């Protein structure tokens, strides 16, 4: 079956165990939300999948093939299949929007207009520099750049953080369209519980580097796991550390 | 205590070895890029413009003042010891060609271009632009380091030559105005001690300094950590380490070229 699988992934950064024996999978056409407090290793998980960070232990499998992060050339194919949208827009300041979009593969220029219309981006911004755009527009351009590569799996690192409600809804619609209309597998790392309820097929809750809870949004709503309760209430029980 | 000393020693070695490692990788990537015709021409042109053209005013202004001071100092010392200053043009030209033009140019380039390289790459690192480059399968050495290397070497050599021309013009003007020399008389005695080998040595130094600045600065930028504070520290480290490397390299090159 076509799926992105993470098996027993472990990573220590400095003296902290960021990921500990983490296993999860995303099928094509599925939306998996990974929730967790800041600094629990959600971004590290995404960067490990595409080989930007090397795991200490564990494996990543894509469509039944194991990835080899130590071989930079082998990761080129993996990165073509897995598009990552960073938390920050990560646009190149010295290039215009259009140059940013076609950088690395000029063939992408053919699909720019259609994808811009999908994201409701005006074509006039193509000649702007990133610094001339608002943060919301920069995030949308960043998403557009990843979509132009037409990946099989899309990894989102907090895609709606810092966006206004209208843009948040637009980004959520795009994520849903990617999964349901274009059959991409979407792994979304987020704090945004409302988006998770709205979009997710499954939710995974990370706590202290491990998967604490995995299930449907309904399972999450009913769970009495302290961190899940804290997420729902938006408050922290300091006695329990959540 | 002992752990701290070992840590400082390790960091010192790392500061020395990292630019050398990056240099070795860049040489390999440069050969690969030339063979595969994959040089980023526009980026190289931008870097040449940024490093050479935009540094020209500050370097010419500084070298004008330095050559003015060196002529006046030489004249004062020679009059004090030899009671005449006939050898000033010859001696000052040797000093300019061998030391002042390449070293002062390199120091100024370090403060202008080196700091800028470290800050730019550091910012790219903390805003995940470097990760994005990897995702796009673009080599950071090929796209970021090699254009800056070519730009800096070009800037260092051309600006050293421009500095020499400026210093000759300024020296001739000063000598004819304050030291009772006729311009043609001063100009004729300029090259009494200076040989083609000296000019070659000066340009070799310019090449070496033009190589040191981008590699040290790129290592500082690429290893930047944290936010804006980290970027600031990377820029400071780039300037300090580049200056130290340049001073050491200048000593060894001078010893190798003119003492043996």
CSV table of C-alpha atoms in Angstrom, one decimal:
chain,number,residue,atom,x,y,z
A,1,UNK,CA,0.0,0.0,0.0
A,2,UNK,CA,1.1,3.5,-0.7
A,3,UNK,CA,2.0,5.1,2.5
A,4,UNK,CA,4.5,7.1,4.5
A,5,UNK,CA,5.7,5.2,7.5
A,6,UNK,CA,7.8,6.1,10.5
A,7,UNK,CA,9.1,3.2,12.5
A,8,UNK,CA,10.6,3.4,16.0
A,9,UNK,CA,12.2,6.8,15.3
A,10,UNK,CA,14.4,8.1,18.1
A,11,UNK,CA,16.4,11.3,18.2
A,12,UNK,CA,18.5,13.0,20.9
A,13,UNK,CA,19.3,16.7,20.6
A,14,UNK,CA,21.9,17.9,23.0
A,15,UNK,CA,21.0,16.0,26.2
A,16,UNK,CA,17.3,15.8,25.5
A,17,UNK,CA,15.5,12.8,24.1
A,18,UNK,CA,13.3,14.6,21.5
A,19,UNK,CA,11.8,11.6,19.8
A,20,UNK,CA,11.5,8.2,21.5
A,21,UNK,CA,10.5,5.1,19.5
A,22,UNK,CA,8.0,7.0,17.5
A,23,UNK,CA,5.9,5.1,14.9
A,24,UNK,CA,3.2,6.4,12.7
A,25,UNK,CA,1.9,6.2,9.2
A,26,UNK,CA,0.0,8.3,6.7
A,27,UNK,CA,-1.7,6.9,3.7
A,28,UNK,CA,-2.4,8.7,0.4
A,29,UNK,CA,-5.6,10.6,0.7
A,30,UNK,CA,-5.4,10.8,4.5
A,31,UNK,CA,-4.9,13.7,6.8
A,32,UNK,CA,-3.0,13.0,10.0
A,33,UNK,CA,-2.7,15.7,12.6
A,34,UNK,CA,0.2,15.6,15.1
A,35,UNK,CA,-0.5,17.6,18.2
A,36,UNK,CA,1.8,18.4,21.1
A,37,UNK,CA,3.1,21.2,23.2
A,38,UNK,CA,6.0,23.5,21.9
A,39,UNK,CA,9.4,21.8,21.9
A,40,UNK,CA,8.2,18.2,22.0
A,41,UNK,CA,9.9,17.4,18.7
A,42,UNK,CA,7.0,17.8,16.2
A,43,UNK,CA,9.2,19.8,13.7
A,44,UNK,CA,12.1,17.5,14.3
A,45,UNK,CA,9.8,14.6,13.2
A,46,UNK,CA,9.0,16.3,9.9
A,47,UNK,CA,12.7,17.3,9.3
A,48,UNK,CA,13.8,13.7,10.0
A,49,UNK,CA,11.3,12.3,7.5
A,50,UNK,CA,12.8,14.4,4.7
A,51,UNK,CA,16.4,13.8,5.9
A,52,UNK,CA,17.2,17.4,7.1
A,53,UNK,CA,17.9,15.9,10.5
A,54,UNK,CA,19.3,12.4,10.8
A,55,UNK,CA,17.7,10.1,13.2
A,56,UNK,CA,19.7,8.2,15.9
A,57,UNK,CA,17.5,5.1,15.6
A,58,UNK,CA,14.5,4.0,13.5
A,59,UNK,CA,13.4,4.0,9.9
A,60,UNK,CA,11.4,6.0,7.5
A,61,UNK,CA,9.6,4.1,4.7
A,62,UNK,CA,7.9,5.7,1.7
A,63,UNK,CA,5.7,3.5,-0.5
A,64,UNK,CA,7.4,0.4,0.8
A,65,UNK,CA,11.0,1.7,0.3
A,66,UNK,CA,13.3,2.5,3.1
A,67,UNK,CA,15.0,6.0,3.0
A,68,UNK,CA,18.7,6.5,3.6
A,69,UNK,CA,19.3,9.9,5.0
A,70,UNK,CA,23.0,9.4,5.1
A,71,UNK,CA,23.0,9.2,1.3
A,72,UNK,CA,22.3,12.8,0.2
A,73,UNK,CA,21.8,11.8,-3.4
A,74,UNK,CA,19.2,9.1,-2.5
A,75,UNK,CA,17.3,11.7,-0.5
A,76,UNK,CA,16.7,13.8,-3.7
A,77,UNK,CA,14.0,11.4,-4.8
A,78,UNK,CA,12.5,11.3,-1.3
A,79,UNK,CA,12.3,15.1,-1.2
A,80,UNK,CA,10.5,15.1,-4.5
A,81,UNK,CA,7.8,12.8,-3.1
A,82,UNK,CA,7.5,14.5,0.3
A,83,UNK,CA,7.0,18.3,0.1
A,84,UNK,CA,7.6,20.1,3.4
A,85,UNK,CA,6.0,23.5,4.2
A,86,UNK,CA,8.1,25.1,6.9
A,87,UNK,CA,6.7,27.0,9.9
A,88,UNK,CA,8.4,30.2,8.6
A,89,UNK,CA,7.8,31.0,4.9
A,90,UNK,CA,11.6,30.3,4.1
A,91,UNK,CA,11.4,32.3,0.9
A,92,UNK,CA,14.7,33.5,-0.6
A,93,UNK,CA,15.0,37.2,0.1
A,94,UNK,CA,17.2,38.0,-2.9
A,95,UNK,CA,14.7,36.5,-5.4
A,96,UNK,CA,11.3,37.7,-6.6
A,97,UNK,CA,8.2,35.5,-5.9
A,98,UNK,CA,8.4,34.0,-9.4
A,99,UNK,CA,12.1,33.2,-9.1
A,100,UNK,CA,11.4,31.6,-5.7
A,101,UNK,CA,8.7,29.5,-7.3
A,102,UNK,CA,10.7,28.2,-10.2
A,103,UNK,CA,14.1,27.9,-8.4
A,104,UNK,CA,15.6,24.5,-8.9
A,105,UNK,CA,13.1,23.4,-11.7
A,106,UNK,CA,12.0,25.9,-14.3
A,107,UNK,CA,9.3,23.5,-15.6
A,108,UNK,CA,7.2,24.5,-12.6
A,109,UNK,CA,6.5,27.8,-14.4
A,110,UNK,CA,3.8,26.1,-16.5
A,111,UNK,CA,1.6,25.4,-13.4
A,112,UNK,CA,2.0,28.7,-11.6
A,113,UNK,CA,-1.2,30.4,-12.8
A,114,UNK,CA,-3.5,27.5,-12.0
A,115,UNK,CA,-2.0,26.9,-8.6
A,116,UNK,CA,-2.1,30.6,-7.8
A,117,UNK,CA,-5.8,30.8,-8.6
A,118,UNK,CA,-6.4,27.8,-6.3
A,119,UNK,CA,-4.7,29.7,-3.5
A,120,UNK,CA,-6.4,32.9,-4.4
A,121,UNK,CA,-3.1,34.7,-4.9
A,122,UNK,CA,-3.0,37.6,-7.4
A,123,UNK,CA,-0.5,37.2,-10.3
A,124,UNK,CA,0.8,40.7,-9.7
A,125,UNK,CA,2.8,39.5,-6.7
A,126,UNK,CA,5.0,37.4,-9.0
A,127,UNK,CA,7.4,40.3,-9.5
A,128,UNK,CA,7.4,41.3,-5.8
A,129,UNK,CA,10.2,40.5,-3.4
A,130,UNK,CA,9.2,38.5,-0.3
A,131,UNK,CA,9.9,41.5,2.0
A,132,UNK,CA,7.2,43.4,0.1
A,133,UNK,CA,4.6,40.9,1.0
A,134,UNK,CA,2.6,40.4,4.3
A,135,UNK,CA,3.4,37.3,6.4
A,136,UNK,CA,0.1,35.7,5.3
A,137,UNK,CA,1.0,36.1,1.6
A,138,UNK,CA,4.5,34.8,2.3
A,139,UNK,CA,3.1,31.7,3.9
A,140,UNK,CA,0.8,31.2,0.9
A,141,UNK,CA,3.7,31.6,-1.5
A,142,UNK,CA,5.6,29.1,0.5
A,143,UNK,CA,2.7,26.6,0.3
A,144,UNK,CA,2.4,27.4,-3.5
A,145,UNK,CA,6.1,26.6,-4.0
A,146,UNK,CA,5.7,23.2,-2.4
A,147,UNK,CA,2.5,22.4,-4.3
A,148,UNK,CA,4.2,23.2,-7.6
A,149,UNK,CA,6.5,20.2,-7.0
A,150,UNK,CA,3.4,18.0,-7.0
A,151,UNK,CA,4.5,15.7,-4.2
A,152,UNK,CA,2.7,12.6,-3.1
A,153,UNK,CA,3.0,13.4,0.6
A,154,UNK,CA,2.7,16.9,2.1
A,155,UNK,CA,4.2,17.7,5.5
A,156,UNK,CA,3.0,20.9,7.1
A,157,UNK,CA,4.8,22.5,10.0
A,158,UNK,CA,2.2,24.6,11.8
A,159,UNK,CA,0.6,25.9,8.6
A,160,UNK,CA,-1.9,28.2,10.2
A,161,UNK,CA,0.2,29.8,12.9
A,162,UNK,CA,0.2,33.6,12.6
A,163,UNK,CA,-2.6,33.7,10.0
A,164,UNK,CA,-5.9,35.6,10.1
A,165,UNK,CA,-9.1,33.5,10.2
A,166,UNK,CA,-9.8,33.9,6.5
A,167,UNK,CA,-6.4,32.7,5.4
A,168,UNK,CA,-6.5,30.0,8.0
A,169,UNK,CA,-9.7,28.7,6.4
A,170,UNK,CA,-8.2,28.9,3.0
A,171,UNK,CA,-5.1,27.0,4.0
A,172,UNK,CA,-7.3,24.3,5.7
A,173,UNK,CA,-9.4,24.0,2.5
A,174,UNK,CA,-6.2,23.6,0.5
A,175,UNK,CA,-5.0,20.8,2.8
A,176,UNK,CA,-8.4,19.1,2.5
A,177,UNK,CA,-8.3,19.4,-1.3
A,178,UNK,CA,-4.8,18.1,-1.5
A,179,UNK,CA,-5.8,15.0,0.4
A,180,UNK,CA,-9.3,14.3,-0.8
A,181,UNK,CA,-9.2,15.7,-4.4
A,182,UNK,CA,-5.6,15.1,-5.3
A,183,UNK,CA,-5.0,12.0,-3.2
A,184,UNK,CA,-2.0,13.3,-1.4
A,185,UNK,CA,-1.1,12.1,2.1
A,186,UNK,CA,-1.0,15.1,4.5
A,187,UNK,CA,1.0,15.1,7.8
A,188,UNK,CA,0.1,18.3,9.7
A,189,UNK,CA,2.0,19.3,12.8
A,190,UNK,CA,0.0,21.9,14.6
A,191,UNK,CA,-1.3,23.5,17.8
A,192,UNK,CA,-4.6,24.4,16.1
A,193,UNK,CA,-7.1,22.1,17.7
A,194,UNK,CA,-10.1,23.5,15.7
A,195,UNK,CA,-8.3,22.8,12.4
A,196,UNK,CA,-7.5,19.3,13.7
A,197,UNK,CA,-11.2,18.6,14.5
A,198,UNK,CA,-12.2,20.1,11.2
A,199,UNK,CA,-9.8,18.3,8.9
A,200,UNK,CA,-8.1,15.3,10.5
A,201,UNK,CA,-8.9,11.7,9.7
A,202,UNK,CA,-6.6,10.8,12.6
A,203,UNK,CA,-5.0,12.7,15.5
A,204,UNK,CA,-1.7,11.8,17.2
A,205,UNK,CA,-0.8,13.4,20.4
A,206,UNK,CA,2.9,13.6,21.3
A,207,UNK,CA,4.0,13.9,24.9
A,208,UNK,CA,7.6,13.8,26.0
A,209,UNK,CA,8.9,12.5,22.8
A,210,UNK,CA,6.4,9.6,22.7
A,211,UNK,CA,3.0,9.0,21.1
A,212,UNK,CA,0.6,9.4,24.0
A,213,UNK,CA,-2.7,9.1,22.1
A,214,UNK,CA,-3.7,8.1,18.6
A,215,UNK,CA,-7.2,8.0,17.1
A,216,UNK,CA,-10.0,9.8,15.4
A,217,UNK,CA,-11.0,13.4,16.4
A,218,UNK,CA,-13.9,11.8,18.3
A,219,UNK,CA,-11.5,9.7,20.3
A,220,UNK,CA,-9.4,12.8,21.1
A,221,UNK,CA,-12.5,14.7,22.2
A,222,UNK,CA,-13.5,11.9,24.6
A,223,UNK,CA,-10.0,11.1,25.9
A,224,UNK,CA,-9.2,11.8,29.6
A,225,UNK,CA,-5.5,11.8,29.0
A,226,UNK,CA,-4.3,14.9,30.9
A,227,UNK,CA,-2.5,16.6,28.0
A,228,UNK,CA,-5.5,16.0,25.7
A,229,UNK,CA,-7.8,17.5,28.4
A,230,UNK,CA,-5.3,20.5,28.7
A,231,UNK,CA,-5.4,20.9,24.9
A,232,UNK,CA,-9.2,21.0,24.9
A,233,UNK,CA,-9.5,23.4,27.9
A,234,UNK,CA,-6.5,25.5,26.8
A,235,UNK,CA,-5.3,25.5,30.4
A,236,UNK,CA,-2.4,23.8,32.1
A,237,UNK,CA,-2.6,21.7,35.3
A,238,UNK,CA,0.8,22.6,36.8
A,239,UNK,CA,0.5,19.8,39.4
A,240,UNK,CA,0.5,17.2,36.7
A,241,UNK,CA,2.8,19.2,34.4
A,242,UNK,CA,0.1,19.7,31.8
B,1,UNK,CA,38.7,23.5,34.7
B,2,UNK,CA,40.5,20.9,32.5
B,3,UNK,CA,37.3,20.3,30.6
B,4,UNK,CA,36.9,24.0,29.9
B,5,UNK,CA,40.5,24.1,28.6
B,6,UNK,CA,39.8,21.1,26.4
B,7,UNK,CA,36.6,22.7,25.1
B,8,UNK,CA,38.4,25.9,24.2
B,9,UNK,CA,41.1,23.9,22.5
B,10,UNK,CA,38.6,21.9,20.6
B,11,UNK,CA,36.7,25.1,19.5
B,12,UNK,CA,40.0,26.7,18.4
B,13,UNK,CA,40.8,23.7,16.2
B,14,UNK,CA,37.3,23.6,14.9
B,15,UNK,CA,37.5,27.3,13.9
B,16,UNK,CA,40.7,26.5,12.1
B,17,UNK,CA,39.6,23.3,10.4
B,18,UNK,CA,36.1,24.2,9.4
B,19,UNK,CA,37.0,26.8,6.8
B,20,UNK,CA,39.7,24.3,5.4
B,21,UNK,CA,37.1,21.5,5.2
B,22,UNK,CA,34.7,23.9,3.4
B,23,UNK,CA,37.5,25.0,1.1
B,24,UNK,CA,38.2,21.4,0.1
B,25,UNK,CA,34.5,20.6,-0.5
B,26,UNK,CA,34.1,23.8,-2.5
B,27,UNK,CA,37.1,22.9,-4.7
B,28,UNK,CA,35.5,19.5,-5.4
B,29,UNK,CA,32.1,21.1,-6.1
B,30,UNK,CA,33.7,23.8,-8.3
B,31,UNK,CA,35.4,21.2,-10.5
B,32,UNK,CA,32.1,19.2,-10.6
B,33,UNK,CA,30.1,22.4,-11.5
B,34,UNK,CA,32.5,23.5,-14.2
B,35,UNK,CA,32.5,20.0,-15.8
B,36,UNK,CA,28.7,19.9,-15.7
B,37,UNK,CA,28.4,23.6,-16.7
B,38,UNK,CA,26.3,24.2,-13.6
B,39,UNK,CA,27.7,27.5,-12.3
B,40,UNK,CA,25.2,30.0,-11.1
B,41,UNK,CA,26.3,32.9,-13.4
B,42,UNK,CA,23.8,35.5,-12.1
B,43,UNK,CA,24.7,34.9,-8.5
B,44,UNK,CA,28.4,35.1,-9.3
B,45,UNK,CA,27.9,38.4,-11.1
B,46,UNK,CA,25.9,39.7,-8.2
B,47,UNK,CA,28.6,38.8,-5.8
B,48,UNK,CA,31.4,40.3,-7.9
B,49,UNK,CA,29.4,43.5,-8.0
B,50,UNK,CA,28.6,43.5,-4.3
B,51,UNK,CA,32.1,42.7,-3.3
B,52,UNK,CA,34.2,44.7,-5.7
B,53,UNK,CA,32.1,47.7,-7.0
B,54,UNK,CA,30.4,48.5,-3.8
B,55,UNK,CA,33.6,48.3,-1.8
B,56,UNK,CA,35.5,50.5,-4.2
B,57,UNK,CA,34.8,53.9,-2.6
B,58,UNK,CA,35.7,53.0,1.0
B,59,UNK,CA,38.9,51.1,-0.1
B,60,UNK,CA,40.1,53.9,-2.3
B,61,UNK,CA,39.4,56.5,0.4
B,62,UNK,CA,41.2,54.5,3.1
B,63,UNK,CA,44.2,53.7,0.8
B,64,UNK,CA,44.5,57.4,-0.1
B,65,UNK,CA,44.9,58.2,3.6
B,66,UNK,CA,47.2,55.3,4.3
B,67,UNK,CA,49.6,56.1,1.4
B,68,UNK,CA,49.6,59.8,2.4
B,69,UNK,CA,50.6,58.9,5.9
B,70,UNK,CA,53.2,56.4,4.8
B,71,UNK,CA,54.9,58.9,2.5
B,72,UNK,CA,55.0,61.5,5.2
B,73,UNK,CA,56.2,59.0,7.9
B,74,UNK,CA,58.9,57.6,5.6
B,75,UNK,CA,60.1,61.1,4.7
B,76,UNK,CA,60.3,62.1,8.4
B,77,UNK,CA,62.2,58.9,9.4
B,78,UNK,CA,64.7,59.2,6.5
B,79,UNK,CA,65.4,62.8,7.2
B,80,UNK,CA,66.0,62.0,10.8
B,81,UNK,CA,68.4,59.2,10.1
B,82,UNK,CA,69.9,59.8,6.7
B,83,UNK,CA,69.4,63.6,6.5
B,84,UNK,CA,67.7,63.3,3.1
B,85,UNK,CA,64.5,61.6,1.7
B,86,UNK,CA,65.6,60.6,-1.8
B,87,UNK,CA,64.7,56.9,-1.2
B,88,UNK,CA,61.2,57.6,0.0
B,89,UNK,CA,59.4,56.7,-3.3
B,90,UNK,CA,61.3,53.5,-3.8
B,91,UNK,CA,60.8,52.2,-0.2
B,92,UNK,CA,57.2,53.3,0.0
B,93,UNK,CA,56.3,51.6,-3.2
B,94,UNK,CA,57.8,48.3,-2.1
B,95,UNK,CA,55.8,48.5,1.1
B,96,UNK,CA,52.6,49.4,-0.8
B,97,UNK,CA,53.0,46.5,-3.3
B,98,UNK,CA,54.1,43.8,-0.8
B,99,UNK,CA,52.0,44.7,2.3
B,100,UNK,CA,49.8,47.7,2.5
B,101,UNK,CA,47.7,47.3,-0.6
B,102,UNK,CA,46.8,43.6,-0.2
B,103,UNK,CA,46.5,43.6,3.6
B,104,UNK,CA,44.5,46.9,4.1
B,105,UNK,CA,42.2,46.0,1.1
B,106,UNK,CA,41.6,42.5,2.7
B,107,UNK,CA,40.9,44.0,6.1
B,108,UNK,CA,38.4,46.4,4.7
B,109,UNK,CA,36.8,43.7,2.6
B,110,UNK,CA,36.5,41.6,5.7
B,111,UNK,CA,34.6,44.3,7.6
B,112,UNK,CA,32.3,45.0,4.7
B,113,UNK,CA,31.9,41.8,2.8
B,114,UNK,CA,32.8,39.1,5.4
B,115,UNK,CA,30.4,40.5,8.0
B,116,UNK,CA,27.7,40.7,5.3
B,117,UNK,CA,28.3,37.1,4.1
B,118,UNK,CA,28.1,35.7,7.7
B,119,UNK,CA,25.0,37.7,8.5
B,120,UNK,CA,23.2,36.8,5.3
B,121,UNK,CA,23.9,33.1,5.6
B,122,UNK,CA,23.2,33.1,9.3
B,123,UNK,CA,19.8,34.7,8.7
B,124,UNK,CA,19.1,32.1,6.0
B,125,UNK,CA,20.0,29.4,8.5
B,126,UNK,CA,17.7,30.7,11.2
B,127,UNK,CA,14.8,31.3,8.8
B,128,UNK,CA,15.1,27.7,7.4
B,129,UNK,CA,16.1,29.0,3.9
B,130,UNK,CA,19.1,26.7,3.9
B,131,UNK,CA,16.8,23.7,4.7
B,132,UNK,CA,14.6,24.8,1.8
B,133,UNK,CA,17.6,24.8,-0.5
B,134,UNK,CA,18.3,21.2,0.5
B,135,UNK,CA,14.6,20.3,-0.1
B,136,UNK,CA,15.0,21.8,-3.6
B,137,UNK,CA,18.1,19.6,-4.1
B,138,UNK,CA,20.3,22.7,-4.6
B,139,UNK,CA,23.8,22.4,-3.1
B,140,UNK,CA,24.5,25.2,-0.6
B,141,UNK,CA,28.2,25.1,-1.5
B,142,UNK,CA,27.4,25.4,-5.3
B,143,UNK,CA,24.8,28.1,-4.9
B,144,UNK,CA,26.0,30.1,-1.9
B,145,UNK,CA,29.7,29.5,-1.2
B,146,UNK,CA,31.3,29.3,-4.7
B,147,UNK,CA,29.8,32.6,-6.0
B,148,UNK,CA,31.0,34.4,-2.8
B,149,UNK,CA,34.4,32.9,-3.3
B,150,UNK,CA,34.7,34.0,-6.9
B,151,UNK,CA,33.3,37.4,-6.0
B,152,UNK,CA,35.7,37.9,-3.1
B,153,UNK,CA,38.8,36.8,-5.0
B,154,UNK,CA,37.8,39.0,-7.9
B,155,UNK,CA,37.3,41.9,-5.5
B,156,UNK,CA,40.5,41.3,-3.6
B,157,UNK,CA,42.7,41.3,-6.7
B,158,UNK,CA,41.0,44.1,-8.6
B,159,UNK,CA,40.8,46.3,-5.5
B,160,UNK,CA,44.4,45.7,-4.6
B,161,UNK,CA,45.4,46.8,-8.1
B,162,UNK,CA,43.1,49.8,-7.8
B,163,UNK,CA,44.6,50.6,-4.4
B,164,UNK,CA,48.1,50.5,-5.9
B,165,UNK,CA,47.2,52.9,-8.7
B,166,UNK,CA,45.5,55.2,-6.2
B,167,UNK,CA,48.5,55.2,-3.9
B,168,UNK,CA,50.9,56.0,-6.7
B,169,UNK,CA,48.8,59.0,-7.7
B,170,UNK,CA,48.4,60.2,-4.1
B,171,UNK,CA,52.1,59.7,-3.3
B,172,UNK,CA,53.1,61.6,-6.5
B,173,UNK,CA,50.8,64.4,-5.6
B,174,UNK,CA,51.9,64.6,-2.0
B,175,UNK,CA,55.6,64.4,-2.9
B,176,UNK,CA,55.3,67.2,-5.4
B,177,UNK,CA,53.2,69.4,-3.1
B,178,UNK,CA,55.1,68.9,0.3
B,179,UNK,CA,58.5,67.3,-0.5
B,180,UNK,CA,59.8,69.4,-3.4
B,181,UNK,CA,59.8,66.5,-5.8
B,182,UNK,CA,58.9,67.0,-9.5
B,183,UNK,CA,56.1,64.6,-10.4
B,184,UNK,CA,58.1,62.8,-13.1
B,185,UNK,CA,61.2,62.7,-10.9
B,186,UNK,CA,59.1,61.0,-8.1
B,187,UNK,CA,57.4,58.7,-10.5
B,188,UNK,CA,60.8,57.6,-12.0
B,189,UNK,CA,62.2,56.7,-8.6
B,190,UNK,CA,59.1,54.8,-7.5
B,191,UNK,CA,60.1,51.5,-9.1
B,192,UNK,CA,63.8,51.5,-8.1
B,193,UNK,CA,63.3,48.7,-5.6
B,194,UNK,CA,60.1,47.2,-6.8
B,195,UNK,CA,60.3,44.2,-9.1
B,196,UNK,CA,57.7,42.2,-11.0
B,197,UNK,CA,58.1,39.4,-8.4
B,198,UNK,CA,56.9,41.9,-5.7
B,199,UNK,CA,53.8,42.6,-7.7
B,200,UNK,CA,53.2,38.9,-8.3
B,201,UNK,CA,53.6,38.3,-4.5
B,202,UNK,CA,51.2,41.1,-3.7
B,203,UNK,CA,48.6,39.6,-6.0
B,204,UNK,CA,49.2,36.1,-4.6
B,205,UNK,CA,48.4,37.5,-1.2
B,206,UNK,CA,45.3,39.2,-2.6
B,207,UNK,CA,44.2,35.9,-4.0
B,208,UNK,CA,44.8,34.1,-0.6
B,209,UNK,CA,43.0,36.8,1.4
B,210,UNK,CA,40.2,36.8,-1.1
B,211,UNK,CA,39.9,33.1,-0.5
B,212,UNK,CA,40.1,33.3,3.3
B,213,UNK,CA,37.4,35.9,3.8
B,214,UNK,CA,34.5,34.0,2.1
B,215,UNK,CA,35.4,30.6,3.6
B,216,UNK,CA,35.7,31.8,7.2
B,217,UNK,CA,32.6,34.0,6.8
B,218,UNK,CA,30.6,31.2,5.2
B,219,UNK,CA,31.5,28.7,8.0
B,220,UNK,CA,30.5,31.3,10.6
B,221,UNK,CA,27.2,31.9,8.8
B,222,UNK,CA,26.3,28.3,8.1
B,223,UNK,CA,27.1,27.3,11.7
B,224,UNK,CA,25.0,30.1,13.1
B,225,UNK,CA,22.5,29.1,15.9
B,226,UNK,CA,19.7,30.9,17.6
B,227,UNK,CA,17.9,34.0,16.4
B,228,UNK,CA,19.1,37.5,15.8
B,229,UNK,CA,21.7,37.3,18.6
B,230,UNK,CA,23.2,34.3,16.8
B,231,UNK,CA,23.3,36.2,13.5
B,232,UNK,CA,25.1,39.1,15.2
B,233,UNK,CA,27.6,36.7,16.9
B,234,UNK,CA,28.2,35.0,13.5
B,235,UNK,CA,29.0,38.3,11.9
B,236,UNK,CA,31.4,39.3,14.7
B,237,UNK,CA,33.1,35.9,14.6
B,238,UNK,CA,33.5,36.2,10.8
B,239,UNK,CA,35.3,39.5,11.1
B,240,UNK,CA,37.5,38.6,14.0
B,241,UNK,CA,38.5,35.1,12.7
B,242,UNK,CA,39.1,36.4,9.1
B,243,UNK,CA,41.3,39.2,10.4
B,244,UNK,CA,43.3,36.7,12.4
B,245,UNK,CA,43.6,34.3,9.5
B,246,UNK,CA,44.7,37.2,7.2
B,247,UNK,CA,47.4,38.4,9.7
B,248,UNK,CA,48.8,34.8,10.0
B,249,UNK,CA,48.6,34.2,6.3
B,250,UNK,CA,50.3,37.5,5.6
B,251,UNK,CA,53.2,36.6,7.9
B,252,UNK,CA,53.7,33.2,6.4
B,253,UNK,CA,53.4,34.4,2.8
B,254,UNK,CA,55.8,37.3,3.4
B,255,UNK,CA,58.3,34.9,5.0
B,256,UNK,CA,57.9,32.4,2.2
B,257,UNK,CA,58.1,34.9,-0.7
B,258,UNK,CA,60.7,37.4,0.4
B,259,UNK,CA,62.9,35.8,3.1
B,260,UNK,CA,63.9,32.7,1.3
